[in-house]
mmCIF file of C-alpha atoms in Angstrom:
data_model
loop_
_atom_site.group_PDB
_atom_site.id
_atom_site.type_symbol
_atom_site.label_atom_id
_atom_site.label_comp_id
_atom_site.label_asym_id
_atom_site.label_seq_id
_atom_site.Cartn_x
_atom_site.Cartn_y
_atom_site.Cartn_z
ATOM 1 C CA MET A 30 187.336 40.543 115.140
ATOM 2 C CA THR A 31 184.788 42.583 113.235
ATOM 3 C CA GLU A 32 181.455 40.794 112.483
ATOM 4 C CA LEU A 33 179.982 41.085 109.173
ATOM 5 C CA ALA A 34 176.726 42.922 108.971
ATOM 6 C CA ASP A 35 173.639 41.106 107.939
ATOM 7 C CA PRO A 36 171.840 42.488 104.820
ATOM 8 C CA VAL A 37 169.564 45.416 105.936
ATOM 9 C CA SER A 38 165.979 44.492 105.911
ATOM 10 C CA PRO A 39 164.311 47.003 108.402
ATOM 11 C CA VAL A 40 160.929 45.940 109.692
ATOM 12 C CA GLY A 41 159.475 49.298 108.817
ATOM 13 C CA ALA A 42 160.429 48.956 105.161
ATOM 14 C CA ASP A 43 158.726 45.358 105.239
ATOM 15 C CA HIS A 44 155.561 46.916 106.547
ATOM 16 C CA GLU A 45 155.720 49.793 103.977
ATOM 17 C CA ALA A 46 156.296 47.269 101.174
ATOM 18 C CA ALA A 47 153.370 45.223 102.303
ATOM 19 C CA GLY A 48 151.077 48.235 102.560
ATOM 20 C CA GLU A 49 152.007 49.122 99.009
ATOM 21 C CA LEU A 50 151.128 45.629 97.681
ATOM 22 C CA ALA A 51 147.827 45.748 99.590
ATOM 23 C CA ALA A 52 147.098 49.129 98.064
ATOM 24 C CA ALA A 53 147.649 47.856 94.528
ATOM 25 C CA PRO A 54 144.333 48.258 92.579
ATOM 26 C CA VAL A 55 142.608 44.997 91.653
ATOM 27 C CA PRO A 56 142.094 45.893 88.054
ATOM 28 C CA ALA A 57 145.862 46.196 87.704
ATOM 29 C CA ARG A 58 146.377 42.760 89.088
ATOM 30 C CA ARG A 59 143.758 41.381 86.660
ATOM 31 C CA ARG A 60 145.415 43.149 83.717
ATOM 32 C CA GLY A 61 148.742 41.633 84.832
ATOM 33 C CA GLY A 62 147.059 38.187 85.025
ATOM 34 C CA ARG A 63 145.628 38.497 81.577
ATOM 35 C CA ALA A 64 148.905 39.637 80.175
ATOM 36 C CA ALA A 65 150.689 36.739 81.870
ATOM 37 C CA VAL A 66 148.278 34.282 80.203
ATOM 38 C CA ILE A 67 148.769 35.805 76.812
ATOM 39 C CA ALA A 68 152.559 35.611 77.219
ATOM 40 C CA VAL A 69 152.281 32.034 78.331
ATOM 41 C CA ALA A 70 150.044 31.164 75.342
ATOM 42 C CA SER A 71 152.296 32.888 72.924
ATOM 43 C CA VAL A 72 155.374 31.029 74.200
ATOM 44 C CA ALA A 73 153.393 27.732 73.901
ATOM 45 C CA LEU A 74 152.668 28.626 70.197
ATOM 46 C CA ILE A 75 156.277 29.249 69.556
ATOM 47 C CA VAL A 76 157.292 25.945 71.077
ATOM 48 C CA VAL A 77 154.508 24.088 69.064
ATOM 49 C CA ALA A 78 155.815 25.664 65.875
ATOM 50 C CA VAL A 79 159.443 24.824 66.481
ATOM 51 C CA VAL A 80 158.671 21.142 67.342
ATOM 52 C CA ALA A 81 156.488 20.972 64.122
ATOM 53 C CA PHE A 82 159.144 22.459 62.148
ATOM 54 C CA SER A 83 161.505 19.545 63.166
ATOM 55 C CA ILE A 84 158.753 17.011 62.425
ATOM 56 C CA GLY A 85 158.101 18.674 59.074
ATOM 57 C CA ARG A 86 161.655 18.235 58.050
ATOM 58 C CA LEU A 87 161.973 14.591 59.136
ATOM 59 C CA SER A 88 158.674 13.580 57.605
ATOM 60 C CA THR A 89 159.859 14.376 53.975
ATOM 61 C CA LEU A 90 162.985 12.275 53.907
ATOM 62 C CA ALA A 91 161.644 9.426 52.001
ATOM 63 C CA GLU A 92 159.712 11.479 49.407
ATOM 64 C CA PRO A 93 160.854 12.859 45.977
ATOM 65 C CA THR A 94 161.724 16.424 46.198
ATOM 66 C CA PRO A 95 159.012 18.778 44.770
ATOM 67 C CA SER A 96 159.984 21.697 42.555
ATOM 68 C CA SER A 97 159.646 25.315 43.509
ATOM 69 C CA THR A 98 156.597 25.685 41.305
ATOM 70 C CA SER A 99 154.858 22.377 42.219
ATOM 71 C CA ALA A 100 151.445 22.077 43.806
ATOM 72 C CA GLU A 101 153.107 20.838 47.091
ATOM 73 C CA ALA A 102 155.513 24.014 47.408
ATOM 74 C CA GLY A 103 152.633 26.424 46.548
ATOM 75 C CA PHE A 104 150.350 24.830 49.101
ATOM 76 C CA ALA A 105 152.889 24.836 51.750
ATOM 77 C CA ARG A 106 153.636 28.561 51.171
ATOM 78 C CA ASP A 107 150.077 29.737 50.898
ATOM 79 C CA MET A 108 148.639 27.501 53.565
ATOM 80 C CA GLN A 109 151.208 28.763 56.070
ATOM 81 C CA VAL A 110 149.960 32.312 55.367
ATOM 82 C CA HIS A 111 146.355 31.142 55.802
ATOM 83 C CA HIS A 112 147.039 29.301 58.912
ATOM 84 C CA LEU A 113 148.944 32.068 60.604
ATOM 85 C CA GLN A 114 145.939 34.383 60.153
ATOM 86 C CA GLY A 115 143.917 31.685 61.826
ATOM 87 C CA VAL A 116 146.267 31.737 64.762
ATOM 88 C CA GLU A 117 145.978 35.603 64.756
ATOM 89 C CA LEU A 118 142.156 35.556 64.762
ATOM 90 C CA ALA A 119 141.981 32.807 67.491
ATOM 91 C CA MET A 120 144.190 34.740 69.883
ATOM 92 C CA ILE A 121 142.289 37.981 69.311
ATOM 93 C CA VAL A 122 139.137 36.317 70.448
ATOM 94 C CA ARG A 123 140.645 34.696 73.472
ATOM 95 C CA ASP A 124 141.636 38.096 74.690
ATOM 96 C CA ALA A 125 138.248 39.566 73.860
ATOM 97 C CA THR A 126 135.910 37.148 75.769
ATOM 98 C CA ASP A 127 135.659 35.149 78.920
ATOM 99 C CA ASP A 128 133.462 32.556 77.414
ATOM 100 C CA PRO A 129 135.105 29.212 78.101
ATOM 101 C CA GLU A 130 133.792 27.460 75.033
ATOM 102 C CA VAL A 131 135.031 30.077 72.664
ATOM 103 C CA ARG A 132 138.251 30.569 74.461
ATOM 104 C CA LEU A 133 138.857 26.618 74.204
ATOM 105 C CA LEU A 134 137.966 26.737 70.479
ATOM 106 C CA GLY A 135 140.460 29.556 69.982
ATOM 107 C CA TYR A 136 143.183 27.771 71.829
ATOM 108 C CA ASP A 137 142.695 24.620 69.806
ATOM 109 C CA ILE A 138 142.672 26.362 66.432
ATOM 110 C CA ALA A 139 145.751 28.406 67.503
ATOM 111 C CA THR A 140 147.815 25.540 68.615
ATOM 112 C CA THR A 141 146.707 23.184 65.848
ATOM 113 C CA GLN A 142 147.361 25.750 63.010
ATOM 114 C CA ALA A 143 150.536 26.917 64.422
ATOM 115 C CA GLN A 144 151.829 23.239 64.492
ATOM 116 C CA GLN A 145 150.746 22.680 60.944
ATOM 117 C CA ALA A 146 152.415 25.903 59.744
ATOM 118 C CA GLY A 147 155.556 24.943 61.362
ATOM 119 C CA GLN A 148 155.326 21.533 59.660
ATOM 120 C CA MET A 149 155.044 23.081 56.291
ATOM 121 C CA TYR A 150 157.844 25.454 56.824
ATOM 122 C CA GLY A 151 159.852 22.323 57.645
ATOM 123 C CA TRP A 152 158.913 20.731 54.393
ATOM 124 C CA LEU A 153 160.134 23.635 52.336
ATOM 125 C CA ALA A 154 163.388 23.808 54.306
ATOM 126 C CA GLU A 155 164.029 19.995 53.784
ATOM 127 C CA TRP A 156 163.201 20.380 50.079
ATOM 128 C CA GLY A 157 165.815 23.261 49.825
ATOM 129 C CA LEU A 158 163.098 25.620 48.539
ATOM 130 C CA SER A 159 162.523 29.285 49.542
ATOM 131 C CA GLN A 160 159.769 30.157 51.894
ATOM 132 C CA ALA A 161 158.760 32.863 49.390
ATOM 133 C CA GLY A 162 157.951 31.431 45.867
ATOM 134 C CA SER A 163 158.796 32.954 42.520
ATOM 135 C CA GLU A 164 155.161 32.916 41.358
ATOM 136 C CA PRO A 165 152.203 34.890 42.837
ATOM 137 C CA SER A 166 150.254 33.151 45.579
ATOM 138 C CA MET A 167 147.449 30.713 44.371
ATOM 139 C CA THR A 168 149.183 30.090 40.998
ATOM 140 C CA TRP A 169 149.359 26.401 41.884
ATOM 141 C CA MET A 170 145.592 26.308 42.128
ATOM 142 C CA THR A 171 145.089 27.444 38.580
ATOM 143 C CA ARG A 172 146.914 24.385 37.163
ATOM 144 C CA PRO A 173 144.907 21.324 36.153
ATOM 145 C CA ALA A 174 144.381 18.369 38.526
ATOM 146 C CA ILE A 175 146.587 15.250 37.946
ATOM 147 C CA ASP A 176 145.310 11.742 37.231
ATOM 148 C CA GLY A 177 145.376 9.472 40.184
ATOM 149 C CA ALA A 178 145.372 12.200 42.795
ATOM 150 C CA ALA A 179 142.989 11.897 45.822
ATOM 151 C CA GLY A 180 140.748 14.959 45.366
ATOM 152 C CA HIS A 181 138.282 15.323 48.092
ATOM 153 C CA ASP A 182 135.267 16.620 46.257
ATOM 154 C CA ASP A 183 133.961 19.097 43.583
ATOM 155 C CA HIS A 184 136.258 21.796 44.954
ATOM 156 C CA ALA A 185 139.337 19.863 43.876
ATOM 157 C CA THR A 186 138.326 19.065 40.336
ATOM 158 C CA ALA A 187 136.664 22.597 39.642
ATOM 159 C CA ASP A 188 137.689 24.633 36.688
ATOM 160 C CA PRO A 189 141.259 26.002 37.405
ATOM 161 C CA GLY A 190 140.084 29.347 35.949
ATOM 162 C CA ALA A 191 138.024 29.877 39.140
ATOM 163 C CA HIS A 192 141.297 31.161 40.829
ATOM 164 C CA VAL A 193 143.630 33.910 39.666
ATOM 165 C CA PRO A 194 147.269 34.042 40.500
ATOM 166 C CA GLY A 195 147.890 36.672 43.094
ATOM 167 C CA ALA A 196 144.175 36.779 44.154
ATOM 168 C CA PRO A 197 143.206 36.595 47.837
ATOM 169 C CA MET A 198 143.210 33.087 49.230
ATOM 170 C CA PRO A 199 139.853 31.606 49.827
ATOM 171 C CA GLY A 200 138.376 32.601 53.210
ATOM 172 C CA LEU A 201 141.163 35.014 54.161
ATOM 173 C CA ALA A 202 139.857 37.848 56.353
ATOM 174 C CA THR A 203 140.685 41.305 55.121
ATOM 175 C CA PRO A 204 142.868 43.618 57.177
ATOM 176 C CA ALA A 205 139.659 45.709 57.798
ATOM 177 C CA GLN A 206 137.822 42.597 59.104
ATOM 178 C CA VAL A 207 140.754 41.685 61.460
ATOM 179 C CA GLU A 208 140.829 45.255 62.858
ATOM 180 C CA GLU A 209 137.078 45.188 63.375
ATOM 181 C CA LEU A 210 137.396 41.963 65.502
ATOM 182 C CA ARG A 211 140.099 43.612 67.588
ATOM 183 C CA GLY A 212 137.688 46.479 68.488
ATOM 184 C CA LEU A 213 134.943 44.001 69.742
ATOM 185 C CA THR A 214 134.436 42.266 72.988
ATOM 186 C CA GLY A 215 132.106 39.804 74.562
ATOM 187 C CA VAL A 216 129.365 38.229 72.547
ATOM 188 C CA GLU A 217 129.819 40.544 69.725
ATOM 189 C CA ALA A 218 133.485 39.423 69.349
ATOM 190 C CA GLU A 219 132.424 35.816 69.568
ATOM 191 C CA ARG A 220 129.821 36.266 66.799
ATOM 192 C CA ARG A 221 132.177 38.118 64.566
ATOM 193 C CA PHE A 222 135.066 35.592 65.218
ATOM 194 C CA LEU A 223 132.711 32.598 64.424
ATOM 195 C CA GLU A 224 131.558 34.225 61.223
ATOM 196 C CA LEU A 225 135.189 34.909 60.086
ATOM 197 C CA MET A 226 136.520 31.552 61.224
ATOM 198 C CA ILE A 227 133.869 29.586 59.390
ATOM 199 C CA ALA A 228 134.639 31.443 56.107
ATOM 200 C CA HIS A 229 138.329 30.897 56.901
ATOM 201 C CA HIS A 230 137.895 27.158 57.486
ATOM 202 C CA ARG A 231 135.845 26.755 54.247
ATOM 203 C CA GLY A 232 138.702 28.442 52.412
ATOM 204 C CA ALA A 233 141.226 26.192 54.052
ATOM 205 C CA VAL A 234 139.256 23.053 52.949
ATOM 206 C CA GLU A 235 139.034 24.417 49.390
ATOM 207 C CA MET A 236 142.830 24.799 49.359
ATOM 208 C CA ALA A 237 143.445 21.431 50.916
ATOM 209 C CA ASP A 238 141.132 19.812 48.261
ATOM 210 C CA ALA A 239 143.018 21.579 45.591
ATOM 211 C CA VAL A 240 146.347 20.019 46.586
ATOM 212 C CA LEU A 241 144.690 16.607 47.034
ATOM 213 C CA ALA A 242 143.759 16.923 43.383
ATOM 214 C CA ARG A 243 147.179 18.028 42.333
ATOM 215 C CA SER A 244 149.663 15.836 44.506
ATOM 216 C CA SER A 245 150.586 12.230 45.192
ATOM 217 C CA ASN A 246 153.250 13.157 47.882
ATOM 218 C CA ASP A 247 152.174 10.921 50.862
ATOM 219 C CA VAL A 248 153.242 13.539 53.463
ATOM 220 C CA VAL A 249 151.395 16.403 51.776
ATOM 221 C CA VAL A 250 148.292 14.309 51.089
ATOM 222 C CA ALA A 251 148.189 13.172 54.731
ATOM 223 C CA LEU A 252 148.176 16.742 56.153
ATOM 224 C CA ALA A 253 145.847 17.993 53.505
ATOM 225 C CA GLN A 254 143.389 15.336 54.342
ATOM 226 C CA SER A 255 143.582 15.954 58.014
ATOM 227 C CA ILE A 256 142.878 19.599 57.355
ATOM 228 C CA VAL A 257 139.735 18.601 55.401
ATOM 229 C CA ASP A 258 138.584 16.385 58.050
ATOM 230 C CA SER A 259 139.156 18.394 61.061
ATOM 231 C CA GLN A 260 138.123 21.824 59.612
ATOM 232 C CA THR A 261 135.040 20.392 58.140
ATOM 233 C CA SER A 262 134.105 19.107 61.644
ATOM 234 C CA GLU A 263 134.980 22.579 63.267
ATOM 235 C CA ILE A 264 132.733 24.309 60.685
ATOM 236 C CA ASP A 265 129.828 22.210 61.895
ATOM 237 C CA LEU A 266 130.748 22.928 65.599
ATOM 238 C CA MET A 267 131.059 26.675 64.884
ATOM 239 C CA THR A 268 127.877 26.958 63.009
ATOM 240 C CA GLY A 269 126.084 25.691 65.959
ATOM 241 C CA MET A 270 127.938 27.925 68.286
ATOM 242 C CA LEU A 271 127.022 30.914 66.135
ATOM 243 C CA ALA A 272 123.372 29.971 66.074
ATOM 244 C CA GLU A 273 123.304 29.930 69.834
ATOM 245 C CA ARG A 274 124.628 33.520 69.838
ATOM 246 C CA SER A 275 122.511 35.013 67.187
#
């Protein structure tokens, strides 16, 4: 009876493979490790957004359905764009510095804003509205506040003429500023990121204040107020971090 041969695994081949592994340059392994971390972080953000999308759909079931030109729909569309840029900036700085404080802040911002963007995507899906509106961005902020709304401060009750339909959203970094950040590393990247993100947060607070003055939808009001509270706190934190690096 003929015996089946074992899979070939010559000792010499094993030694040769081991030698190749030992000879692998350290920087390559480090680059591979950094790439793996980025990949894991990206997958985590996708998971966060998918879960938030489901939560967003479920959270709107008991509320009246807003129209496509409502403040609620405009806020959901525009704040998604705003938040996704926040995620982009945060992921850029995480790859540009080894500072644990900045990297932790970047991770917190990326996961929080990805979650909230997914939630707002879910609102629009549940309301049966397009993710792209029929009006230019920021149009909803040009309309007057409503009586009985929970406006946060003077941002919310300011003259609607302060904004123009289609104008850049408050605090949004320009493409040139994003590319500038991509080209920096270390402390220079940390400083530029903090400058951009402070302005970005202030713009988000202004947009959240605006919808608080224009909506009585409980779900929208709750998220907008959480954005005001959390991002105001982070502005104070980042202002201190920037001062330490100046």
